[in-house]
Short mmCIF file of C-alpha atoms and ligand atoms in Angstrom, two decimals:
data_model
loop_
_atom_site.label_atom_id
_atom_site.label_comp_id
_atom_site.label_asym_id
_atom_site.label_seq_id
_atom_site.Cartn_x
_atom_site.Cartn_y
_atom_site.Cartn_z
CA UNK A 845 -42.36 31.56 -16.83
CA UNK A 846 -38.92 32.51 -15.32
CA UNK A 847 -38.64 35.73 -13.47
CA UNK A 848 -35.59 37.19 -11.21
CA UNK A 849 -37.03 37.45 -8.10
CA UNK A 850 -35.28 39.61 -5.02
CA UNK A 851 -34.46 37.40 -2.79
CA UNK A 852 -31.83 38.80 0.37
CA UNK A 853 -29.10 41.35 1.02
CA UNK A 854 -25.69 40.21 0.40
CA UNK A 855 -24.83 40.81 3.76
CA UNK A 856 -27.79 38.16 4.70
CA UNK A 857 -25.32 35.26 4.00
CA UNK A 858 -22.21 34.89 5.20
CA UNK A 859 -19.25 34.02 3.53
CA UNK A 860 -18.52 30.23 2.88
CA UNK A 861 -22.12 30.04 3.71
CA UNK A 862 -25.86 29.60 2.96
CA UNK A 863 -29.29 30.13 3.94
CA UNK A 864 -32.46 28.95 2.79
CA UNK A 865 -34.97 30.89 0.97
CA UNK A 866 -39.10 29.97 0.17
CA UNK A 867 -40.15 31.51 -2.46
CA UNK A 868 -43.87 30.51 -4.36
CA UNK A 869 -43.53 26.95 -1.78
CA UNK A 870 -40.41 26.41 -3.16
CA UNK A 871 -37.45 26.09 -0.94
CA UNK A 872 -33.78 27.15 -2.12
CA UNK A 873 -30.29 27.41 -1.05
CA UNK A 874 -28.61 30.90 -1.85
CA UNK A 875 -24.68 30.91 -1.20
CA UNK A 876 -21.79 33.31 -0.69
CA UNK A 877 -18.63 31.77 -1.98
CA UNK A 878 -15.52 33.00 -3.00
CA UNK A 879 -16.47 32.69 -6.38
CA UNK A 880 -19.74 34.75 -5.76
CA UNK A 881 -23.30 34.10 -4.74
CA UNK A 882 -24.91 30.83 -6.55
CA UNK A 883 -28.68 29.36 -6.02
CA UNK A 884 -29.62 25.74 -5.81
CA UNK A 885 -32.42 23.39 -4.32
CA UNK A 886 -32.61 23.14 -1.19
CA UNK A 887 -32.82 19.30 -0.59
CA UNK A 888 -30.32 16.88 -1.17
CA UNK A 889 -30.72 15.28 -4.26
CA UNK A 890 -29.70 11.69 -1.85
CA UNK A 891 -32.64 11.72 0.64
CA UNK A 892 -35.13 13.90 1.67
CA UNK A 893 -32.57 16.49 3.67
CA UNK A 894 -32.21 20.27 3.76
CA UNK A 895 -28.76 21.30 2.45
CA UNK A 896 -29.44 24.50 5.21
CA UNK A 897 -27.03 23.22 7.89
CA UNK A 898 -24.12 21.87 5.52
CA UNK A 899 -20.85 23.07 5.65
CA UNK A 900 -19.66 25.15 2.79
CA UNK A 901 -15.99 24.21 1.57
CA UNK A 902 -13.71 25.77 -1.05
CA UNK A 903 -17.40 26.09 -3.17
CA UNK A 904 -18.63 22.84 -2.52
CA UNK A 905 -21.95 22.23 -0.60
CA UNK A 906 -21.56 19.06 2.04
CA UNK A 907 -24.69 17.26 3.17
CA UNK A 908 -25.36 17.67 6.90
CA UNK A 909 -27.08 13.86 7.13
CA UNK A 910 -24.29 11.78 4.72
CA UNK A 911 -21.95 14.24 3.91
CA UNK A 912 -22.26 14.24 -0.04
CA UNK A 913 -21.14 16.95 -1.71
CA UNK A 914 -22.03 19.25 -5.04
CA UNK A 915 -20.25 22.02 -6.84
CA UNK A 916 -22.09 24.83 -5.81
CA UNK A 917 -21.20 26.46 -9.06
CA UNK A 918 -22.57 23.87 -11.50
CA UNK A 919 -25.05 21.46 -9.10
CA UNK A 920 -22.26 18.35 -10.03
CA UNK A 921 -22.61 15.62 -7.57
CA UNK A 922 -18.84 15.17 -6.44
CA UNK A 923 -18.88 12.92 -4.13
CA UNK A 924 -20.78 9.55 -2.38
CA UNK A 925 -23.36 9.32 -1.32
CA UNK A 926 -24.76 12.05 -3.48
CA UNK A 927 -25.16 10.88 -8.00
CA UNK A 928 -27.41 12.88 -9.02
CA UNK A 929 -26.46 16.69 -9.45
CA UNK A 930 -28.09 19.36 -7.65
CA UNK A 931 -30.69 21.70 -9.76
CA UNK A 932 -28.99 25.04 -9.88
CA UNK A 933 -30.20 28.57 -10.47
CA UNK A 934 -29.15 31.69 -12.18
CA UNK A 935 -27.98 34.57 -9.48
CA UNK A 936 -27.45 38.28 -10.11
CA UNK A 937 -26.11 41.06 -7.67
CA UNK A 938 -27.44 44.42 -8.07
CA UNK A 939 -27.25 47.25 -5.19
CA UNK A 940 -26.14 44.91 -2.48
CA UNK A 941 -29.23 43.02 -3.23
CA UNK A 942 -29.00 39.12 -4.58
CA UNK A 943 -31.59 38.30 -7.46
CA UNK A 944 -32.27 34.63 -8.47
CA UNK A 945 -33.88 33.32 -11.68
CA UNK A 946 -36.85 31.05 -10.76
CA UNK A 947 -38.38 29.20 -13.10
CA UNK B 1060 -42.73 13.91 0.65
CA UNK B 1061 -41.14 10.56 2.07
CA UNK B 1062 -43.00 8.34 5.28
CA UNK B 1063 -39.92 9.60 7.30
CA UNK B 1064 -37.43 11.85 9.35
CA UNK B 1065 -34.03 11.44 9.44
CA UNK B 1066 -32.76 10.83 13.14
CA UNK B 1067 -30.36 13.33 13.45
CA UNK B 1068 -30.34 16.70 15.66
CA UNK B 1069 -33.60 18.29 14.20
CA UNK B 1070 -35.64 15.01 15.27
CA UNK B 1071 -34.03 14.87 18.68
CA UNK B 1072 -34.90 18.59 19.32
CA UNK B 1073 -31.03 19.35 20.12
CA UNK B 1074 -30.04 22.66 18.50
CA UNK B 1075 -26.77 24.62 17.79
CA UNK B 1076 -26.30 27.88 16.36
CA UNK B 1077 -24.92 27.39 12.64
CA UNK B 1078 -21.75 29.93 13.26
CA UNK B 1079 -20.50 27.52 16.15
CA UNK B 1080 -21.40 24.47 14.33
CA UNK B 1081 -19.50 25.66 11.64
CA UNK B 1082 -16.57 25.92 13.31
CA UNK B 1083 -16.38 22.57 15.19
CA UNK B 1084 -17.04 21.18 11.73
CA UNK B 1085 -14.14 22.71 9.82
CA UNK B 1086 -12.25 20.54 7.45
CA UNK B 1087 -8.28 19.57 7.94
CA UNK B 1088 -5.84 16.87 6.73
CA UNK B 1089 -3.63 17.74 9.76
CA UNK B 1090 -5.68 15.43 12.67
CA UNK B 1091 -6.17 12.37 10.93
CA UNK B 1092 -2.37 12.30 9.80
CA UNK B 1093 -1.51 12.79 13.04
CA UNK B 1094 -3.76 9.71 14.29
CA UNK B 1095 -2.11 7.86 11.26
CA UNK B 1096 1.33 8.71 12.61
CA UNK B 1097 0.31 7.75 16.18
CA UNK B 1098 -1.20 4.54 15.18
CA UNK B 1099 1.99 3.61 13.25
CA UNK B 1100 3.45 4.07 16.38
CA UNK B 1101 1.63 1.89 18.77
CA UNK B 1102 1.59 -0.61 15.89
CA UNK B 1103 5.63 -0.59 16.25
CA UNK B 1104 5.66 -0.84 19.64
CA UNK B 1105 2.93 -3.56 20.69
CA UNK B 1106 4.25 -5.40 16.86
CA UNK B 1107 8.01 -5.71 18.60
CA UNK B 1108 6.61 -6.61 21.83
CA UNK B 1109 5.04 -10.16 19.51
CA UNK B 1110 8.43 -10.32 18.36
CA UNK B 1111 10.48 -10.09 21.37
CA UNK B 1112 8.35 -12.68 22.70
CA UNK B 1113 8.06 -15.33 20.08
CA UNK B 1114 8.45 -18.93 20.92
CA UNK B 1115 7.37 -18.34 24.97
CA UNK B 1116 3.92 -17.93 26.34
CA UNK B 1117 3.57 -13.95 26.87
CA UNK B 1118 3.83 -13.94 23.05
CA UNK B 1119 -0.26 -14.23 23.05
CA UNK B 1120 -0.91 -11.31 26.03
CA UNK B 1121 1.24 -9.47 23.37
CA UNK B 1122 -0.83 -10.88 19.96
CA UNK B 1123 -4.01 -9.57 22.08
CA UNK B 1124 -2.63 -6.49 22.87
CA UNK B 1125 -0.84 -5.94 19.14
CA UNK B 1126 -4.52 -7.18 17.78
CA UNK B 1127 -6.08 -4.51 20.16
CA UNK B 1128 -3.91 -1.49 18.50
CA UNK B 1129 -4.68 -3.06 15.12
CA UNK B 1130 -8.49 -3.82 15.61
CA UNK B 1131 -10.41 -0.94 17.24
CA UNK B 1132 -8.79 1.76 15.38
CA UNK B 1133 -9.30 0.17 11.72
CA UNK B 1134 -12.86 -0.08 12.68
CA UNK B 1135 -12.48 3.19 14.24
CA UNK B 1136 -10.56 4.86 11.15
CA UNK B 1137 -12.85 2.92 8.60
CA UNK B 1138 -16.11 4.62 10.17
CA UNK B 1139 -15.19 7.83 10.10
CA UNK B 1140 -13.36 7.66 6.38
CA UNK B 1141 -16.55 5.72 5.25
CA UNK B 1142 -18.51 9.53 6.69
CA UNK B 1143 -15.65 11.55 4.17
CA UNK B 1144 -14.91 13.39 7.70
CA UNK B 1145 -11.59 12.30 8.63
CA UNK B 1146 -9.77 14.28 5.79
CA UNK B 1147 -10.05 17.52 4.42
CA UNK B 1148 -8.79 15.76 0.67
CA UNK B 1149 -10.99 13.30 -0.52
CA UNK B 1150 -8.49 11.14 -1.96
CA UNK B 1151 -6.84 10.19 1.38
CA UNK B 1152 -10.04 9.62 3.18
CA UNK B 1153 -11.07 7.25 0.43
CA UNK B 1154 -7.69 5.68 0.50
CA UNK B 1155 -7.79 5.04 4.46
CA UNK B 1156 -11.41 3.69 3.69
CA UNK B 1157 -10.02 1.08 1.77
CA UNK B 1158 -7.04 0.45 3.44
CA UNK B 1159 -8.77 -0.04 7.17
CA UNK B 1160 -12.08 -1.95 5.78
CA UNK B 1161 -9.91 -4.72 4.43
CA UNK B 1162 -8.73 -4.64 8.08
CA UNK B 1163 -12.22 -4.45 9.04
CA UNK B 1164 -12.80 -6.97 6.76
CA UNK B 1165 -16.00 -5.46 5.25
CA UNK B 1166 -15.85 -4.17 1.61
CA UNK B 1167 -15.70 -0.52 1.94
CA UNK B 1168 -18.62 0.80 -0.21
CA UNK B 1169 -21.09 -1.75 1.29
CA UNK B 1170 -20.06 -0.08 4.41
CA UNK B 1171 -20.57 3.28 3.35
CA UNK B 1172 -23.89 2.96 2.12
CA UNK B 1173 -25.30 0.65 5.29
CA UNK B 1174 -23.84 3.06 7.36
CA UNK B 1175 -25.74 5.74 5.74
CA UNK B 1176 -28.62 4.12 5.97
CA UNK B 1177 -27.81 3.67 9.69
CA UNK B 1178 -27.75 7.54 10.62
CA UNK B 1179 -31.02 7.64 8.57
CA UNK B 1180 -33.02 5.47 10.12
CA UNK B 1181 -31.13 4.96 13.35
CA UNK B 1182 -31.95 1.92 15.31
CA UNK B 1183 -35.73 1.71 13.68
CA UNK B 1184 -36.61 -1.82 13.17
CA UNK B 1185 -37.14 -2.95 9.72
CA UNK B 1186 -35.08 0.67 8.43
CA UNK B 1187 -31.96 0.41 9.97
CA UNK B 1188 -29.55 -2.02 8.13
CA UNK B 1189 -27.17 -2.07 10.61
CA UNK B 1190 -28.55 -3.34 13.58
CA UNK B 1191 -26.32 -6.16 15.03
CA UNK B 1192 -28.19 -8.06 17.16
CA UNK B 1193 -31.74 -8.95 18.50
CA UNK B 1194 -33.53 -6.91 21.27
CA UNK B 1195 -33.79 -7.31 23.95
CA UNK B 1196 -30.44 -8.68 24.21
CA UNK B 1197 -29.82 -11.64 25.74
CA UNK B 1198 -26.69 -14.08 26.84
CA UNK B 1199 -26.69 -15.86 23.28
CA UNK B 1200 -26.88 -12.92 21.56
CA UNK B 1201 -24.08 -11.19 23.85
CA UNK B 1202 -21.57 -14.32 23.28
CA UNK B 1203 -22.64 -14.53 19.22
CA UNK B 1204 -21.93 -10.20 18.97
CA UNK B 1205 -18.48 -10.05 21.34
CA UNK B 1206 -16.69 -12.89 20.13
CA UNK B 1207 -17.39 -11.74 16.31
CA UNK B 1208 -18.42 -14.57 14.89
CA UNK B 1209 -21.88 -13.37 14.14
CA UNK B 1210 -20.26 -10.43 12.56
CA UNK B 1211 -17.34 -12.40 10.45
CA UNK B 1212 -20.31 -15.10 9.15
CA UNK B 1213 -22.50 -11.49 7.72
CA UNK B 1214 -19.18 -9.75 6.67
CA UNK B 1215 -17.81 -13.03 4.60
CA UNK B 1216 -21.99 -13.66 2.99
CA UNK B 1217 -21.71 -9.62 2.16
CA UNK B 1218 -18.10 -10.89 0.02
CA UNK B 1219 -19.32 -13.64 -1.24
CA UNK B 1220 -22.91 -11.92 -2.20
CA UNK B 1221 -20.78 -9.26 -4.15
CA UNK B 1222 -18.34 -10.68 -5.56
CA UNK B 1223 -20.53 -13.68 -7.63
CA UNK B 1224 -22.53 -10.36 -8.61
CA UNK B 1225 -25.58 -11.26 -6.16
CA UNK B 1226 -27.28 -7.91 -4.61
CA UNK B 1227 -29.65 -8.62 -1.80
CA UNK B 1228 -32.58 -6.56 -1.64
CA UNK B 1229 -30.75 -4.71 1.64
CA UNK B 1230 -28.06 -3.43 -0.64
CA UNK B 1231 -30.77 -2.11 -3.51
CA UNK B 1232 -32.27 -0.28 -1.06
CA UNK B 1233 -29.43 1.78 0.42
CA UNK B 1234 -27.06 1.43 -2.56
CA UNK B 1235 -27.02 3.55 -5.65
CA UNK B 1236 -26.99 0.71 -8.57
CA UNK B 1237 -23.78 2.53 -10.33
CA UNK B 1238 -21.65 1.64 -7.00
CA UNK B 1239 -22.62 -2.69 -7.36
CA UNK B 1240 -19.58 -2.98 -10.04
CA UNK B 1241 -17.10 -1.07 -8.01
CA UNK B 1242 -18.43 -3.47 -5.08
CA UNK B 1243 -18.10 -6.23 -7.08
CA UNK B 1244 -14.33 -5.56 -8.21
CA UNK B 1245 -13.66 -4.61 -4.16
CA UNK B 1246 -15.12 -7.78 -3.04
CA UNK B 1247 -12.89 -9.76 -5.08
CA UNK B 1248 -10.06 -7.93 -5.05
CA UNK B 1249 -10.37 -8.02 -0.93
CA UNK B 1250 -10.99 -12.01 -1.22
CA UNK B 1251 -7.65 -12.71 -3.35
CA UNK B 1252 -5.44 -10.78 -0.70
CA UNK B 1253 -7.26 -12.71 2.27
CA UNK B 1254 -6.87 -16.04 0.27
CA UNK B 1255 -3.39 -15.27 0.31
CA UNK B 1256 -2.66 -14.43 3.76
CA UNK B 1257 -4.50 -17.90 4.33
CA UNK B 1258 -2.15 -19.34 1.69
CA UNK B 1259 0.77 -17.87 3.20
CA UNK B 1260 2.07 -20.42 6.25
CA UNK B 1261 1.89 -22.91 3.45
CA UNK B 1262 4.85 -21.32 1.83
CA UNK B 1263 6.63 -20.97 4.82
CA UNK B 1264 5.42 -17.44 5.75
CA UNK B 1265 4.83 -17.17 9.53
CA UNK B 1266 5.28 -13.60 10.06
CA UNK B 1267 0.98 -13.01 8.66
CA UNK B 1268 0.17 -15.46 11.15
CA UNK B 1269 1.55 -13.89 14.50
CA UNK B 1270 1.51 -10.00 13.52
CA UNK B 1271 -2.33 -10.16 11.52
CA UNK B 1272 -4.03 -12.83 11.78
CA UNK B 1273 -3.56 -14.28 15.36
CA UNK B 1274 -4.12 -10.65 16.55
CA UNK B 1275 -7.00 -9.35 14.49
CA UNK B 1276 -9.10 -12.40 16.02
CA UNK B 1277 -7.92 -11.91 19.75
CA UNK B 1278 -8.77 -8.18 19.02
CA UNK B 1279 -12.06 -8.38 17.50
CA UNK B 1280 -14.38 -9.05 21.17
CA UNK B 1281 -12.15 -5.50 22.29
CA UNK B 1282 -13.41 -3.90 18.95
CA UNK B 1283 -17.07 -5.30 19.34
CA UNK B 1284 -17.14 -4.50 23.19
CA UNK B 1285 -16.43 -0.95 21.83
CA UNK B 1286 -19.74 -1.31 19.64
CA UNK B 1287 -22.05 -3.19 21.23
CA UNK B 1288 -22.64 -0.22 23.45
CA UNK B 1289 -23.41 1.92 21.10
CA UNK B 1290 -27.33 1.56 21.34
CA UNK B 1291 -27.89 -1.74 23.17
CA UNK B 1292 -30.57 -1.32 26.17
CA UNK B 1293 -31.43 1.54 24.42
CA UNK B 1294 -34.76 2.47 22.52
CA UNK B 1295 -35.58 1.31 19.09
CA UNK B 1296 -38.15 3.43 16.62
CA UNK B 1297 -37.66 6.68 18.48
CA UNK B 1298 -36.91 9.93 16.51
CA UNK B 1299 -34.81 11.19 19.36
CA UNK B 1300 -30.67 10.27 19.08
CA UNK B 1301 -30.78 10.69 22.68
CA UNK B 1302 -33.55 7.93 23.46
CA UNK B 1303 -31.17 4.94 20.88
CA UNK B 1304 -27.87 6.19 21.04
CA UNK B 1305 -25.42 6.19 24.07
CA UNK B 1306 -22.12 8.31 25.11
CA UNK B 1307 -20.02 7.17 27.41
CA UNK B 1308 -16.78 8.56 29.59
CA UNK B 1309 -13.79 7.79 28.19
CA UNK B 1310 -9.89 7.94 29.08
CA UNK B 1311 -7.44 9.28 26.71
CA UNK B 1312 -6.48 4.89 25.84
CA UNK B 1313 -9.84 4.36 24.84
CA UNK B 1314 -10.25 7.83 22.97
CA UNK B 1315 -7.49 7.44 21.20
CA UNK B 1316 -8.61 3.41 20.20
CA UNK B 1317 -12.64 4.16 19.17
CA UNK B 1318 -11.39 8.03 17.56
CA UNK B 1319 -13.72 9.72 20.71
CA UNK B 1320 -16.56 7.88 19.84
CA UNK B 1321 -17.46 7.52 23.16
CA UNK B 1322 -18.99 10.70 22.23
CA UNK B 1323 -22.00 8.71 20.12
CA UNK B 1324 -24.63 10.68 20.88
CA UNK B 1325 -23.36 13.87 19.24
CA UNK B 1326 -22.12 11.75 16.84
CA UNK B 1327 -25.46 10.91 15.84
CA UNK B 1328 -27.16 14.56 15.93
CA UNK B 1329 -24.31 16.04 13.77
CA UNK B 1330 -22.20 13.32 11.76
CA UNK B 1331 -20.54 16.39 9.93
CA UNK B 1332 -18.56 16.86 12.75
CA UNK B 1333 -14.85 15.32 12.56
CA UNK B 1334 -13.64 12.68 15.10
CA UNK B 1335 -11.23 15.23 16.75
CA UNK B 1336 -13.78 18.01 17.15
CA UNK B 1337 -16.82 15.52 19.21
CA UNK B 1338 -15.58 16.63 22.35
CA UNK B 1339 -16.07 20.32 21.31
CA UNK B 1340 -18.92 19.59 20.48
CA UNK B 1341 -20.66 17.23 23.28
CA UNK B 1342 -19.46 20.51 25.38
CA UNK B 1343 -21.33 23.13 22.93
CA UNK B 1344 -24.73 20.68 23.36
CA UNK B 1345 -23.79 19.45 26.80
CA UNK B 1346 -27.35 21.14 28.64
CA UNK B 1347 -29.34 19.43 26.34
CA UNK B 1348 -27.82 15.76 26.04
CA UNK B 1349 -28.22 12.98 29.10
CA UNK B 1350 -24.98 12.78 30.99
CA UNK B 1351 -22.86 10.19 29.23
CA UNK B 1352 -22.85 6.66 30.77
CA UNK B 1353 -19.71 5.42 33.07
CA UNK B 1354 -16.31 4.25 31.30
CA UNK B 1355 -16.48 1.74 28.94
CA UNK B 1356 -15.17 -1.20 31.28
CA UNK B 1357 -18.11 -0.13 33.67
CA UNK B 1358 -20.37 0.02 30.79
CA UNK B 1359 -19.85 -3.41 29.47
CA UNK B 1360 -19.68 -5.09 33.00
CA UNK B 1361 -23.19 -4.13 33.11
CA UNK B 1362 -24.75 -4.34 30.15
CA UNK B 1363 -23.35 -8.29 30.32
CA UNK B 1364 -24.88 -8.22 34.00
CA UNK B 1365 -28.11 -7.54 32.16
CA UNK B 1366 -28.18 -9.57 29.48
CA UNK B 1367 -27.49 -12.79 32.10
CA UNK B 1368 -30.23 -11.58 34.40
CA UNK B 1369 -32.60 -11.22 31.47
CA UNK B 1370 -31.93 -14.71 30.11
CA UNK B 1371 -31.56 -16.28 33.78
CA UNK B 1372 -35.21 -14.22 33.96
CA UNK B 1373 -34.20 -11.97 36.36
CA UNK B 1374 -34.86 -8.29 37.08
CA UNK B 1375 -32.89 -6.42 34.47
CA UNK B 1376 -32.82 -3.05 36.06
CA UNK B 1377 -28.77 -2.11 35.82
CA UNK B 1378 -27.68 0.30 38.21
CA UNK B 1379 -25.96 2.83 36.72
CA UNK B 1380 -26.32 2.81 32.50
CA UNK B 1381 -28.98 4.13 30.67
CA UNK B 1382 -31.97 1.74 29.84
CA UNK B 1383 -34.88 2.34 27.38
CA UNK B 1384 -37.81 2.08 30.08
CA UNK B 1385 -39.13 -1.47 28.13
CA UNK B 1386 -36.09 -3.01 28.90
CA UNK B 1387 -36.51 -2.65 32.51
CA UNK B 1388 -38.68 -5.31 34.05
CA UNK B 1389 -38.54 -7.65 36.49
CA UNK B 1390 -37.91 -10.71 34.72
CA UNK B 1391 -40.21 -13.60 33.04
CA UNK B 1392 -40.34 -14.10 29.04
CA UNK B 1393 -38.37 -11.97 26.85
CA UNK B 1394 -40.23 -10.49 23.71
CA UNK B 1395 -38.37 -9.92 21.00
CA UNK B 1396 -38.38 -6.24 19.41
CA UNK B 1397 -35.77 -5.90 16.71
CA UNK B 1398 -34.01 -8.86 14.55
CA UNK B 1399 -30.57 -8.42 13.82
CA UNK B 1400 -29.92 -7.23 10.24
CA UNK B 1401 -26.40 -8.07 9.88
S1 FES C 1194 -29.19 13.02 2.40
FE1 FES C 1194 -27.61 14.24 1.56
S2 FES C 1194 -25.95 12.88 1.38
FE2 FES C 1194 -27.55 11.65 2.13
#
């Protein structure tokens, strides 16, 4: 069943950045972009690698290992080595406080 | 979960704070043009000195010198375009990755993808698809890597393999199976315009001969020198970057030729980072990294003092490099670790 679940402060991330977040044993990337805060898995959808130290561009996540990168908005893989899009969550700010959808 | 761990910073143990990271990592058109510009340059220069000396025997010191300019940084240039870091705008990275592998010679996605697969599994036997030569190294195996003929034979199989449509199982297992048709058109595309600049003197057309050619071949051992010392003497299967991989000192010449690679190690632990922002960085991580190895002249003239004494079956000790602490013994029969994979 989904459920919005609190999951940091706004101020937690910082901008053109992400952290990672654990919630039920399941690991997620929230992310503070000039479009607004977004939620995705956490592991690059290439090999087995946490997205947690990539480099956030102009909303787009890049890989730390291979340097593929998604639309942070929509999941889409943009660019090699990364095909298959990232699994993306809903987000909603309330009070300074960022909610995601699980589910 | 999969039966592995990436070798990258977080398997060596080497941290950086994310905010500093960050910042060496930062995205901009503005250094690679620049290199571009440079290289142009050099190109001009060492390309007129082949002209100027046509006809009289200084015209090959000058091919070598041209096919040094030309060489290192295509390899150079073609590495870090096939990482996406040399460029802030994808299209121009992927342009230069085209443009520099056919100087390379290696078809551009096939080099991606191995490459990948190389910071992966970094100099793990069996894994790591781009492991050169055999280790131990010996003499052979020295003379086969330098003078690029080992290389050339794998690079021109990997054409031929592609462009009749022929995967090996190497490729299926690094490549995603949408990129074999764009491989496939690259491989032949890249064959026509090398059949053509064979083709050429036979219409009369010289000028391929003593500006390409000529030079790319007297340039390749430079380029492979550069290379070979990237993990050789160093240990295979370990997690840690800083047990296979080796930095080196470097003057601004050879900087400018490998794009600071002499800066492999941090290389390795953070392949985000940019070619113009390693020496940033092997200064943020500096107190937890060996000290890099001497200059790559003094580098080489050891590692081939070590590969003779090993097949002579001498001590192989060297004096000043870093060794892994099997390769170190005090002579007898070699046994072999790691067979070359390309
Ligand atoms: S693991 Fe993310 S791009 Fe390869």
């Amino acid at each position: 069943m989904s459920q919005w679940i609190d999951a940091c402060a706004t101020d937690d991330i910082d901008e053109e950045d992400l952290i990672a977040w654990e919630h039920e044993g399941k690991s997620y990337a929230i992310y503070n972009t000039e479009k607004g805060f977004f939620a995705s898995d956490l592991m690059c959808t290439h090999e087995e690698q946490s997205l947690e130290d990539g480099l956030v561009i102009d909303c787009v996540i890049e890989c730390p290992l291979h340097g593929g990168r998604f639309d942070i908005c929509t999941g889409k893989a943009l660019s090699a080595p990364v095909h298959q899009d990232l699994k993306t969550y809903p987000v909603r700010v309330e009070s300074g406080r960022v909610f995601v959808e699980t589910g | 979960m999969p039966g592995y761990v990436p070798t990258n910073a977080a398997s060596s143990g080497v941290k950086l704070d994310k905010k500093t990271l960050k910042s060496i990592a930062a995205r901009s058109d503005r250094p690679g043009l620049i290199y571009i510009a440079q290289w142009l340059t050099f190109l001009a220069a060492t390309g007129t000195l082949v002209w100027a000396t046509l006809g009289t025997l200084w015209m090959w010191p000058a091919m070598l010198l041209h096919g040094i300019f030309l060489t290192v940084p295509a390899y150079s240039f073609s590495h870090e375009t096939a990482h996406g870091t040399a460029f802030r705008s994808r299209w121009l990275n992927e342009a230069v990755l085209w443009v520099t592998s056919l100087l390379y010679m290696e078809e551009p996605l096939h080099r991606r993808y191995t490459h990948t697969n190389h910071h992966t599994h970094t100099w793990w036997v069996g894994k790591d698809s781009q492991m050169p030569f055999d280790t131990p190294m010996g003499f052979g195996g020295w003379l086969a890597e330098i003078t690029g003929t080992a290389l050339l034979r794998f690079h021109m199989q990997v054409f031929l393999h592609l462009a009749a449509g022929r995967y090996t199982s190497t490729m299926k297992m690094v490549t995603p199976e949408r990129e074999f048709s764009k491989m496939t058109r690259n491989a032949r595309i890249m064959l026509l315009i090398y059949a053509l600049i064979a083709a050429a003197p036979f219409f009369g057309i010289w000028w391929v001969v003593w500006f390409l050619v000529i030079p790319r071949i007297l340039g390749a051992p430079v380029m492979l020198l550069f290379t070979l010392i990237q993990h050789v003497e160093l240990q295979e299967n370990s997690p840690s970057i800083l047990e296979s991989t080796r930095s080196f000192r470097s003057n601004w010449l050879a900087e400018f030729l490998y794009m600071k690679m002499n800066n492999h190690v941090e290389h390795h632990l953070y392949p985000q980072v940019p070619f113009h922002a390693l020496p940033k960085l092997a200064e943020a991580v500096q107190d937890q990294l060996p000290a890099p190895d001497p200059g790559f002249f003094k580098t080489n003239l050891e590692v081939m003092s070590v590969v003779l004494r090993r097949s002579l079956g001498r001590p192989t000790k060297a004096a000043t490099i870093r060794q892994a602490p099997h390769m170190i013994t005090e002579g007898g029969p070699v046994e072999r670790i790691a067979q070359r994979t390309m």
